[in-house]
Amino acid sequence: MASNEEILAGLAEIVNEETGLATEAVEMDKSFTEDLDIDSISMMTIVVNAEEKFDVKIPDEEVKNLKTVADAVNFIAGAQA
Amino acid sequence: MARKVVITGLGATTPIGGDVPTLWANALKGVSGAHTLPDEWVETYNLPVKFAAKASNPASEVLSRVEMKRMDPSTQFAVVAAREAWKDAGIEEMDHDRLAVAFATGIGGVWTLLDAWDTLKEKGPRRVLPMTVPMLMPNGPAAAVSLDLGARAGAHTPVSACASGTEAMHIGLELIRSGKADVVMCGGAEAAIHPMPMASFAAMQALSKRNDDPEHASRPYDIDRDGFVMGEGAGALVLEAEEHAIARGATIYAELAGTSVTADAYHITAPDPQGLGATRALKAAMFDGRIQPEDVVHVNAHATSTPVGDKPEYTALRAALGTQLDNVCVSATKSQMGHLLGASGAVESVLTVLAIHHRKAPVTINLENQDPEIPLDVVTGTPRELPEGSIVALNNSFGFGGHNAVVAIRSV
């Protein structure tokens, strides 16, 4: 079980690996599309890498609800519980 | 009167140089880019051919980590070469609706395709990368170059096996002549030094098996030639309408005087032994460029070093140039860098342009005992000076499928 801080840090690493964005840019209130300029293909790559890293399942139909980094962190935390 | 098309920018990443200055210096010196492959998979699959000519410089020297991740190796090479050519051309401002791309590949994103297949089998569909399709598609290099340059007048991908890169020049010339574009980024890219293509080309007995001596394996015209050496990389050339180049005060390397494409319709892989399709291509390119045989002083030959391939090209050159062939010096640069498949025509066009520009023909290495049935004047040892005045050089490329493509480069 990872804390929200640990999930955020892990997610930031995944985003950095995929897009080159600095990990510090990945903050809870940021929107993946509006603020971080992440397209749908990159988002799917991030989702699949997050599934592996946090050992959770993120259904495809759930991905569209993950608008902000906080949405993703909260979903992963909930899925781990 | 058709628009005149000139070449104003060159780029390359090859087994004998990661940029054009290095490529040219080595092509004049005569070095081999072929080496024993250090990769584990050579032994894992017990490949019959254990060497190839890998790109001398990794694309990561130019591209960012994220760019590398999102591009197949063939596209990585394409973008590296195109960026060098674009910088070399020095076009600071133009209407990008008038900038096109014609970037070829012979095989496409084979690494991406087969990596994804391995991932599917080993880890399941969820782990197949979402970027797989845009990375493996054969138009990937052209599309990536178009994106990189903001080229909006169309991005074309000729696919004609080992004639692809030369066919890209043909398309580029037509785009400018027909008025559809003012500038075209032309080129070819290939990255197929992967165990599957290596096994496939070996299965058809196309590759040299000189495992104990890779540096001497690519030996066009030599009596002991036993196949080609797989190479990889990319070449890029900026074609520009002459009036566009003059208006901006560009440095002009040479004129792309004529091009042609023909098909043998003879056999899926074997060249027509009489070289009829190649002869028609040579004659058509000369006609297209209003070139007489006596204008031609140099040929960068296709010359892959296969037992069956090298001779029909000689027959075709003799048929197209007649007695003038005795005054033509021939460079077989695949002796140095191997066969870059869909990139070969582009890289060899770069060398042909430089040969005309510097009036110097690059050397052919590994020619020890010239096949008596191929009595060409081959440049060996030291580079050959080309004559003063208006001169023309031809670059031939032929591909499986019976594709023949020729470009004619004239001095300016």
Short mmCIF file of C-alpha atoms in Angstrom, two decimals:
data_model
loop_
_atom_site.label_atom_id
_atom_site.label_comp_id
_atom_site.label_asym_id
_atom_site.label_seq_id
_atom_site.Cartn_x
_atom_site.Cartn_y
_atom_site.Cartn_z
CA MET A 1 0.00 0.00 0.00
CA ALA A 2 1.46 3.27 -1.14
CA SER A 3 0.57 6.64 0.37
CA ASN A 4 -0.88 9.36 -1.84
CA GLU A 5 2.51 11.08 -1.78
CA GLU A 6 4.20 7.90 -2.96
CA ILE A 7 1.62 7.40 -5.69
CA LEU A 8 2.08 11.00 -6.86
CA ALA A 9 5.86 10.56 -6.96
CA GLY A 10 5.55 7.28 -8.87
CA LEU A 11 3.07 8.76 -11.32
CA ALA A 12 5.33 11.76 -11.86
CA GLU A 13 8.17 9.40 -12.76
CA ILE A 14 5.97 7.59 -15.28
CA VAL A 15 4.86 10.89 -16.81
CA ASN A 16 8.46 12.08 -16.99
CA GLU A 17 9.54 8.83 -18.67
CA GLU A 18 6.78 9.09 -21.29
CA THR A 19 6.75 12.83 -22.01
CA GLY A 20 9.97 14.30 -20.69
CA LEU A 21 8.02 16.66 -18.40
CA ALA A 22 9.86 17.47 -15.16
CA THR A 23 8.53 15.42 -12.24
CA GLU A 24 7.91 18.64 -10.27
CA ALA A 25 5.45 19.72 -12.97
CA VAL A 26 3.18 16.79 -12.11
CA GLU A 27 1.12 18.34 -9.30
CA MET A 28 -2.19 17.17 -7.87
CA ASP A 29 -4.33 19.98 -9.37
CA LYS A 30 -2.90 19.69 -12.87
CA SER A 31 -5.06 18.50 -15.78
CA PHE A 32 -3.39 15.85 -17.94
CA THR A 33 -4.64 17.36 -21.19
CA GLU A 34 -4.96 21.09 -20.42
CA ASP A 35 -1.90 21.66 -18.21
CA LEU A 36 0.47 18.80 -19.04
CA ASP A 37 -0.40 18.57 -22.78
CA ILE A 38 -0.64 14.79 -22.65
CA ASP A 39 -2.40 13.24 -25.66
CA SER A 40 -4.65 10.18 -25.52
CA ILE A 41 -1.93 7.79 -26.70
CA SER A 42 0.51 8.98 -24.07
CA MET A 43 -2.27 8.80 -21.47
CA MET A 44 -2.86 5.14 -22.30
CA THR A 45 0.86 4.43 -22.00
CA ILE A 46 0.91 6.17 -18.62
CA VAL A 47 -2.15 4.19 -17.48
CA VAL A 48 -0.63 0.84 -18.45
CA ASN A 49 2.67 1.70 -16.79
CA ALA A 50 0.79 2.82 -13.66
CA GLU A 51 -1.11 -0.47 -13.58
CA GLU A 52 2.17 -2.34 -13.53
CA LYS A 53 3.91 -0.05 -11.05
CA PHE A 54 1.06 0.02 -8.50
CA ASP A 55 -0.33 -3.44 -9.24
CA VAL A 56 -3.86 -2.20 -9.95
CA LYS A 57 -6.34 -2.44 -12.81
CA ILE A 58 -7.49 0.78 -14.45
CA PRO A 59 -10.39 -0.11 -16.79
CA ASP A 60 -10.33 1.64 -20.20
CA GLU A 61 -13.73 3.24 -19.51
CA GLU A 62 -12.32 4.75 -16.32
CA VAL A 63 -9.46 6.55 -18.10
CA LYS A 64 -11.68 9.36 -19.41
CA ASN A 65 -12.60 10.20 -15.81
CA LEU A 66 -8.96 10.70 -14.83
CA LYS A 67 -8.86 14.38 -15.78
CA THR A 68 -6.42 15.61 -13.16
CA VAL A 69 -3.41 14.10 -11.48
CA ALA A 70 -5.44 13.99 -8.25
CA ASP A 71 -8.11 11.91 -10.02
CA ALA A 72 -5.47 9.37 -10.99
CA VAL A 73 -3.82 9.33 -7.55
CA ASN A 74 -7.16 8.87 -5.82
CA PHE A 75 -8.25 6.13 -8.22
CA ILE A 76 -5.00 4.22 -7.74
CA ALA A 77 -5.19 4.62 -3.95
CA GLY A 78 -8.79 3.35 -4.00
CA ALA A 79 -7.94 0.43 -6.25
CA GLN A 80 -5.10 -0.61 -3.96
CA ALA A 81 -7.32 -0.57 -0.88
CA MET B 1 10.05 24.91 -69.84
CA ALA B 2 9.93 22.84 -66.67
CA ARG B 3 11.13 24.37 -63.42
CA LYS B 4 14.75 23.61 -62.68
CA VAL B 5 15.35 21.77 -59.42
CA VAL B 6 18.51 22.13 -57.38
CA ILE B 7 19.90 20.51 -54.25
CA THR B 8 20.61 22.89 -51.39
CA GLY B 9 20.88 20.73 -48.29
CA LEU B 10 22.37 17.34 -47.38
CA GLY B 11 22.07 15.10 -44.33
CA ALA B 12 23.10 11.56 -43.47
CA THR B 13 23.61 9.07 -40.70
CA THR B 14 25.40 5.95 -41.90
CA PRO B 15 27.74 3.11 -40.90
CA ILE B 16 30.74 5.26 -41.93
CA GLY B 17 29.69 8.59 -40.49
CA GLY B 18 26.94 10.12 -38.38
CA ASP B 19 26.85 13.30 -40.45
CA VAL B 20 27.67 14.40 -43.99
CA PRO B 21 31.19 15.78 -43.37
CA THR B 22 32.27 12.53 -41.68
CA LEU B 23 30.55 10.37 -44.32
CA TRP B 24 32.27 12.26 -47.13
CA ALA B 25 35.71 12.18 -45.50
CA ASN B 26 35.44 8.43 -44.96
CA ALA B 27 34.01 7.78 -48.44
CA LEU B 28 37.10 9.43 -49.93
CA LYS B 29 39.43 7.56 -47.58
CA GLY B 30 37.81 4.15 -48.03
CA VAL B 31 36.79 2.57 -44.76
CA SER B 32 34.56 -0.36 -43.90
CA GLY B 33 31.52 0.07 -41.68
CA ALA B 34 30.95 -3.69 -41.44
CA HIS B 35 31.74 -5.42 -38.17
CA THR B 36 30.88 -8.53 -36.21
CA LEU B 37 27.55 -7.93 -34.45
CA PRO B 38 27.98 -7.75 -30.68
CA ASP B 39 24.31 -8.54 -30.10
CA GLU B 40 23.31 -11.53 -28.03
CA TRP B 41 20.59 -12.53 -30.52
CA VAL B 42 23.17 -13.51 -33.11
CA GLU B 43 24.07 -16.54 -31.00
CA THR B 44 20.61 -16.98 -29.47
CA TYR B 45 19.19 -17.71 -32.92
CA ASN B 46 22.43 -19.08 -34.34
CA LEU B 47 22.17 -16.74 -37.33
CA PRO B 48 24.15 -17.84 -40.38
CA VAL B 49 25.31 -14.24 -40.90
CA LYS B 50 26.94 -12.72 -37.83
CA PHE B 51 27.94 -9.26 -39.03
CA ALA B 52 26.45 -6.09 -40.46
CA ALA B 53 27.16 -2.40 -40.93
CA LYS B 54 25.48 -0.60 -38.06
CA ALA B 55 25.08 3.16 -37.95
CA SER B 56 28.32 4.62 -36.61
CA ASN B 57 26.52 7.07 -34.29
CA PRO B 58 23.43 6.35 -32.19
CA ALA B 59 20.42 8.56 -32.95
CA SER B 60 20.34 9.46 -29.24
CA GLU B 61 23.27 11.81 -29.93
CA VAL B 62 20.74 14.04 -31.70
CA LEU B 63 17.31 13.07 -30.36
CA SER B 64 15.91 13.46 -26.87
CA ARG B 65 14.99 10.47 -24.71
CA VAL B 66 11.29 11.03 -25.33
CA GLU B 67 11.79 11.37 -29.09
CA MET B 68 13.73 8.10 -29.09
CA LYS B 69 10.92 6.33 -27.23
CA ARG B 70 8.22 7.50 -29.62
CA MET B 71 10.03 6.65 -32.86
CA ASP B 72 11.00 3.38 -34.48
CA PRO B 73 14.76 3.26 -35.15
CA SER B 74 14.10 3.84 -38.88
CA THR B 75 12.22 7.04 -38.06
CA GLN B 76 14.94 8.09 -35.62
CA PHE B 77 17.51 7.88 -38.43
CA ALA B 78 15.18 9.77 -40.80
CA VAL B 79 14.73 12.67 -38.40
CA VAL B 80 18.47 12.84 -37.64
CA ALA B 81 19.35 13.06 -41.35
CA ALA B 82 16.50 15.44 -42.21
CA ARG B 83 17.45 17.85 -39.42
CA GLU B 84 21.02 17.98 -40.70
CA ALA B 85 19.85 18.56 -44.30
CA TRP B 86 17.40 21.26 -43.23
CA LYS B 87 20.04 23.09 -41.20
CA ASP B 88 22.46 22.76 -44.11
CA ALA B 89 19.93 24.28 -46.52
CA GLY B 90 19.55 27.22 -44.16
CA ILE B 91 15.96 28.09 -45.12
CA GLU B 92 14.95 30.57 -42.44
CA GLU B 93 11.57 31.54 -43.77
CA MET B 94 9.21 30.05 -46.34
CA ASP B 95 5.54 29.21 -46.83
CA HIS B 96 5.36 25.76 -45.25
CA ASP B 97 2.24 25.02 -47.31
CA ARG B 98 4.81 24.82 -50.15
CA LEU B 99 7.18 22.46 -48.30
CA ALA B 100 6.70 18.73 -48.97
CA VAL B 101 8.33 15.52 -47.77
CA ALA B 102 9.18 12.41 -49.80
CA PHE B 103 10.85 10.03 -47.39
CA ALA B 104 11.22 6.37 -48.22
CA THR B 105 11.77 3.14 -46.41
CA GLY B 106 12.15 -0.37 -47.75
CA ILE B 107 10.88 -2.29 -44.74
CA GLY B 108 9.41 0.17 -42.27
CA GLY B 109 9.20 -0.20 -38.51
CA VAL B 110 10.28 -3.80 -38.24
CA TRP B 111 11.79 -3.43 -34.76
CA THR B 112 8.55 -1.95 -33.43
CA LEU B 113 6.40 -4.56 -35.15
CA LEU B 114 8.35 -7.52 -33.82
CA ASP B 115 8.88 -6.05 -30.34
CA ALA B 116 5.12 -5.57 -30.08
CA TRP B 117 4.54 -9.15 -31.20
CA ASP B 118 6.96 -10.38 -28.54
CA THR B 119 5.19 -8.23 -25.93
CA LEU B 120 1.79 -9.58 -26.96
CA LYS B 121 2.96 -13.18 -26.66
CA GLU B 122 4.86 -12.69 -23.40
CA LYS B 123 2.77 -10.13 -21.51
CA GLY B 124 -0.61 -9.92 -23.25
CA PRO B 125 -2.48 -7.24 -25.18
CA ARG B 126 -2.62 -4.71 -22.34
CA ARG B 127 1.16 -4.27 -22.49
CA VAL B 128 1.34 -3.62 -26.24
CA LEU B 129 2.42 0.02 -26.50
CA PRO B 130 -0.31 2.43 -27.65
CA MET B 131 2.31 4.04 -29.94
CA THR B 132 2.90 0.74 -31.77
CA VAL B 133 0.90 1.53 -34.91
CA PRO B 134 2.31 5.00 -35.63
CA MET B 135 5.78 3.65 -34.95
CA LEU B 136 5.58 0.63 -37.24
CA MET B 137 3.76 2.19 -40.19
CA PRO B 138 5.99 2.58 -43.25
CA ASN B 139 4.98 6.24 -43.60
CA GLY B 140 6.33 6.81 -40.06
CA PRO B 141 9.62 8.39 -41.22
CA ALA B 142 7.88 10.72 -43.72
CA ALA B 143 5.25 11.67 -41.17
CA ALA B 144 7.80 12.35 -38.43
CA VAL B 145 9.91 14.49 -40.77
CA SER B 146 6.80 16.39 -41.86
CA LEU B 147 5.89 17.04 -38.22
CA ASP B 148 9.44 18.03 -37.34
CA LEU B 149 9.73 20.57 -40.17
CA GLY B 150 6.09 21.64 -40.29
CA ALA B 151 5.96 20.52 -43.93
CA ARG B 152 2.35 20.75 -45.09
CA ALA B 153 2.48 20.18 -48.87
CA GLY B 154 2.09 16.42 -48.46
CA ALA B 155 4.31 13.72 -46.96
CA HIS B 156 4.97 10.87 -49.37
CA THR B 157 6.43 7.41 -48.78
CA PRO B 158 7.67 5.52 -51.82
CA VAL B 159 8.19 1.85 -50.97
CA SER B 160 10.11 0.00 -53.67
CA ALA B 161 12.55 -2.12 -51.68
CA CYS B 162 16.13 -1.06 -52.33
CA ALA B 163 15.08 1.51 -54.95
CA SER B 164 12.91 3.40 -52.43
CA GLY B 165 15.36 6.17 -51.52
CA THR B 166 16.04 6.98 -55.16
CA GLU B 167 12.35 6.88 -55.99
CA ALA B 168 11.85 9.54 -53.29
CA MET B 169 14.07 11.86 -55.37
CA HIS B 170 11.88 11.11 -58.38
CA ILE B 171 8.77 12.09 -56.46
CA GLY B 172 10.43 15.21 -55.09
CA LEU B 173 11.47 16.36 -58.56
CA GLU B 174 7.93 15.87 -59.88
CA LEU B 175 6.38 17.76 -56.93
CA ILE B 176 8.50 20.82 -57.67
CA ARG B 177 8.25 20.64 -61.46
CA SER B 178 4.48 20.34 -61.32
CA GLY B 179 4.28 23.37 -59.05
CA LYS B 180 2.83 21.49 -56.06
CA ALA B 181 5.78 22.43 -53.85
CA ASP B 182 8.79 24.77 -53.87
CA VAL B 183 10.95 22.73 -51.51
CA VAL B 184 10.91 18.98 -50.81
CA MET B 185 12.75 17.14 -48.08
CA CYS B 186 13.67 13.87 -49.80
CA GLY B 187 15.32 10.85 -48.32
CA GLY B 188 15.26 7.28 -47.21
CA ALA B 189 15.68 5.51 -43.88
CA GLU B 190 16.19 1.93 -42.81
CA ALA B 191 16.81 0.08 -39.56
CA ALA B 192 16.48 -3.63 -40.24
CA ILE B 193 19.51 -5.11 -38.49
CA HIS B 194 17.17 -7.29 -36.48
CA PRO B 195 17.40 -11.09 -36.27
CA MET B 196 14.28 -11.70 -38.37
CA PRO B 197 15.26 -9.69 -41.47
CA MET B 198 18.85 -10.92 -41.06
CA ALA B 199 17.55 -14.51 -41.11
CA SER B 200 15.21 -13.77 -44.03
CA PHE B 201 17.82 -12.16 -46.27
CA ALA B 202 20.23 -14.95 -45.38
CA ALA B 203 17.56 -17.56 -46.22
CA MET B 204 17.34 -16.22 -49.76
CA GLN B 205 21.15 -16.37 -50.02
CA ALA B 206 21.36 -12.61 -50.53
CA LEU B 207 23.83 -11.88 -47.70
CA SER B 208 27.57 -12.42 -47.64
CA LYS B 209 28.57 -15.17 -45.20
CA ARG B 210 32.12 -13.95 -44.74
CA ASN B 211 31.74 -14.13 -40.95
CA ASP B 212 35.48 -14.40 -40.32
CA ASP B 213 36.26 -11.19 -42.21
CA PRO B 214 33.32 -8.72 -42.15
CA GLU B 215 35.37 -5.70 -43.25
CA HIS B 216 36.13 -7.41 -46.58
CA ALA B 217 32.70 -8.97 -47.11
CA SER B 218 31.13 -6.22 -49.22
CA ARG B 219 33.17 -6.47 -52.42
CA PRO B 220 31.21 -5.32 -55.47
CA TYR B 221 32.64 -6.47 -58.83
CA ASP B 222 35.16 -8.76 -57.15
CA ILE B 223 35.25 -12.29 -58.49
CA ASP B 224 34.86 -13.59 -54.90
CA ARG B 225 31.79 -11.52 -53.98
CA ASP B 226 29.22 -13.66 -52.18
CA GLY B 227 26.37 -11.34 -51.22
CA PHE B 228 25.56 -7.99 -49.71
CA VAL B 229 26.19 -6.71 -46.20
CA MET B 230 23.21 -5.35 -44.31
CA GLY B 231 23.54 -1.68 -43.40
CA GLU B 232 21.34 0.88 -41.69
CA GLY B 233 20.89 4.63 -41.48
CA ALA B 234 19.35 7.43 -43.50
CA GLY B 235 20.13 10.02 -46.12
CA ALA B 236 18.29 13.30 -46.76
CA LEU B 237 18.43 15.89 -49.53
CA VAL B 238 16.69 19.25 -49.75
CA LEU B 239 15.35 19.75 -53.28
CA GLU B 240 14.44 23.29 -54.14
CA ALA B 241 13.04 25.12 -57.14
CA GLU B 242 16.00 26.95 -58.63
CA GLU B 243 14.31 30.37 -58.55
CA HIS B 244 13.42 29.83 -54.88
CA ALA B 245 17.04 28.95 -54.05
CA ILE B 246 18.46 31.88 -56.00
CA ALA B 247 15.99 34.35 -54.46
CA ARG B 248 17.24 33.54 -50.97
CA GLY B 249 20.90 33.39 -51.98
CA ALA B 250 21.25 29.69 -51.14
CA THR B 251 24.38 27.62 -51.66
CA ILE B 252 23.55 25.23 -54.51
CA TYR B 253 25.37 21.89 -54.54
CA ALA B 254 24.11 20.64 -57.90
CA GLU B 255 21.09 20.33 -60.14
CA LEU B 256 18.77 17.35 -59.96
CA ALA B 257 18.58 17.18 -63.73
CA GLY B 258 16.50 14.07 -64.30
CA THR B 259 14.98 11.04 -62.65
CA SER B 260 13.21 7.87 -63.71
CA VAL B 261 11.46 4.81 -62.39
CA THR B 262 10.83 1.61 -64.36
CA ALA B 263 9.78 -1.95 -63.55
CA ASP B 264 11.36 -5.14 -64.91
CA ALA B 265 8.18 -7.24 -64.90
CA TYR B 266 10.61 -10.15 -65.13
CA HIS B 267 10.99 -11.86 -61.73
CA ILE B 268 10.07 -10.98 -58.15
CA THR B 269 13.70 -10.91 -56.97
CA ALA B 270 16.12 -11.85 -59.76
CA PRO B 271 17.34 -8.98 -61.91
CA ASP B 272 16.66 -9.26 -65.61
CA PRO B 273 20.00 -10.78 -66.78
CA GLN B 274 20.03 -8.45 -69.77
CA GLY B 275 19.31 -5.46 -67.54
CA LEU B 276 16.52 -4.28 -69.81
CA GLY B 277 14.53 -2.53 -67.09
CA ALA B 278 17.68 -0.87 -65.77
CA THR B 279 18.61 0.22 -69.30
CA ARG B 280 15.21 1.80 -69.79
CA ALA B 281 15.56 3.57 -66.46
CA LEU B 282 19.00 4.95 -67.35
CA LYS B 283 17.82 6.14 -70.75
CA ALA B 284 14.65 7.65 -69.29
CA ALA B 285 16.55 9.60 -66.62
CA MET B 286 18.95 10.93 -69.27
CA PHE B 287 16.06 11.87 -71.56
CA ASP B 288 14.31 13.54 -68.63
CA GLY B 289 17.40 15.63 -67.92
CA ARG B 290 18.28 16.31 -71.59
CA ILE B 291 21.54 14.47 -71.01
CA GLN B 292 23.75 13.02 -73.75
CA PRO B 293 25.97 10.01 -72.98
CA GLU B 294 29.10 12.18 -73.37
CA ASP B 295 27.87 14.46 -70.51
CA VAL B 296 28.13 11.55 -68.06
CA VAL B 297 31.45 11.20 -66.23
CA HIS B 298 30.60 9.31 -63.06
CA VAL B 299 28.21 6.64 -61.80
CA ASN B 300 27.43 5.73 -58.21
CA ALA B 301 26.43 2.15 -58.95
CA HIS B 302 23.85 0.04 -57.18
CA ALA B 303 26.52 -2.70 -57.00
CA THR B 304 25.45 -4.62 -53.92
CA SER B 305 28.16 -7.32 -54.16
CA THR B 306 25.80 -10.16 -54.98
CA PRO B 307 26.98 -12.72 -57.56
CA VAL B 308 23.91 -12.18 -59.79
CA GLY B 309 23.27 -8.47 -59.32
CA ASP B 310 26.42 -6.64 -60.30
CA LYS B 311 26.73 -7.80 -63.90
CA PRO B 312 23.29 -6.82 -65.31
CA GLU B 313 23.96 -3.27 -64.10
CA TYR B 314 27.12 -3.21 -66.21
CA THR B 315 25.14 -4.50 -69.19
CA ALA B 316 22.58 -1.75 -68.68
CA LEU B 317 25.22 0.96 -68.33
CA ARG B 318 26.86 -0.23 -71.55
CA ALA B 319 23.51 -0.21 -73.37
CA ALA B 320 22.61 3.27 -72.13
CA LEU B 321 26.01 4.98 -72.41
CA GLY B 322 27.63 3.05 -75.27
CA THR B 323 31.33 3.78 -75.77
CA GLN B 324 31.10 6.74 -73.36
CA LEU B 325 31.07 4.18 -70.55
CA ASP B 326 34.82 3.81 -71.16
CA ASN B 327 35.21 7.43 -69.99
CA VAL B 328 33.01 7.02 -66.90
CA CYS B 329 34.44 6.22 -63.47
CA VAL B 330 32.28 4.10 -61.23
CA SER B 331 32.09 4.12 -57.42
CA ALA B 332 30.51 1.21 -55.57
CA THR B 333 30.10 2.80 -52.16
CA LYS B 334 28.22 -0.17 -50.71
CA SER B 335 31.70 -1.69 -50.43
CA GLN B 336 32.19 0.72 -47.52
CA MET B 337 28.85 1.06 -45.79
CA GLY B 338 26.97 -2.05 -46.84
CA HIS B 339 23.48 -2.00 -48.26
CA LEU B 340 21.13 0.41 -46.52
CA LEU B 341 18.12 -1.03 -48.41
CA GLY B 342 15.45 1.69 -48.62
CA ALA B 343 17.96 4.29 -47.42
CA SER B 344 20.70 3.31 -49.86
CA GLY B 345 19.41 5.40 -52.76
CA ALA B 346 19.22 8.48 -50.57
CA VAL B 347 22.66 8.10 -49.01
CA GLU B 348 24.18 7.30 -52.39
CA SER B 349 22.44 10.34 -53.88
CA VAL B 350 24.11 12.42 -51.17
CA LEU B 351 27.46 10.96 -52.23
CA THR B 352 26.69 11.52 -55.93
CA VAL B 353 25.82 15.17 -55.27
CA LEU B 354 29.04 15.62 -53.30
CA ALA B 355 31.04 13.92 -56.06
CA ILE B 356 29.70 16.45 -58.57
CA HIS B 357 30.03 19.38 -56.17
CA HIS B 358 33.64 18.60 -55.20
CA ARG B 359 34.44 16.99 -58.59
CA LYS B 360 35.79 13.97 -56.81
CA ALA B 361 34.54 10.37 -56.97
CA PRO B 362 34.67 8.32 -53.75
CA VAL B 363 36.54 5.03 -53.59
CA THR B 364 35.45 1.43 -53.84
CA ILE B 365 37.15 -0.88 -51.33
CA ASN B 366 37.75 -4.64 -51.34
CA LEU B 367 38.11 -4.94 -55.11
CA GLU B 368 41.04 -7.34 -55.43
CA ASN B 369 40.26 -9.40 -58.51
CA GLN B 370 37.80 -7.63 -60.76
CA ASP B 371 35.26 -9.90 -62.43
CA PRO B 372 36.41 -10.00 -66.07
CA GLU B 373 32.79 -9.96 -67.17
CA ILE B 374 32.38 -6.51 -65.60
CA PRO B 375 35.07 -4.36 -67.25
CA LEU B 376 34.11 -1.07 -65.59
CA ASP B 377 36.58 1.67 -64.65
CA VAL B 378 36.11 1.33 -60.91
CA VAL B 379 37.53 3.98 -58.57
CA THR B 380 39.83 2.20 -56.11
CA GLY B 381 42.68 3.26 -53.86
CA THR B 382 42.37 7.04 -54.06
CA PRO B 383 39.45 9.29 -55.07
CA ARG B 384 39.23 10.21 -58.74
CA GLU B 385 39.19 13.82 -59.92
CA LEU B 386 36.23 14.56 -62.19
CA PRO B 387 36.65 16.87 -65.20
CA GLU B 388 35.95 20.60 -65.35
CA GLY B 389 32.97 22.03 -67.23
CA SER B 390 29.37 20.87 -67.17
CA ILE B 391 29.31 17.27 -65.94
CA VAL B 392 26.68 14.72 -64.99
CA ALA B 393 26.71 11.77 -62.59
CA LEU B 394 24.12 9.02 -62.35
CA ASN B 395 22.98 7.13 -59.27
CA ASN B 396 21.30 3.76 -59.84
CA SER B 397 19.13 1.84 -57.43
CA PHE B 398 17.35 -1.44 -58.03
CA GLY B 399 14.95 -3.24 -55.72
CA PHE B 400 13.34 -6.62 -55.20
CA GLY B 401 10.15 -6.55 -57.16
CA GLY B 402 11.96 -5.43 -60.30
CA HIS B 403 12.06 -1.74 -59.32
CA ASN B 404 14.62 0.42 -61.08
CA ALA B 405 15.23 4.06 -60.19
CA VAL B 406 17.87 6.44 -61.52
CA VAL B 407 18.75 10.03 -60.67
CA ALA B 408 20.95 12.28 -62.78
CA ILE B 409 22.92 15.01 -61.01
CA ARG B 410 24.40 17.87 -63.04
CA SER B 411 27.04 20.38 -61.97
CA VAL B 412 25.99 24.03 -61.61
#
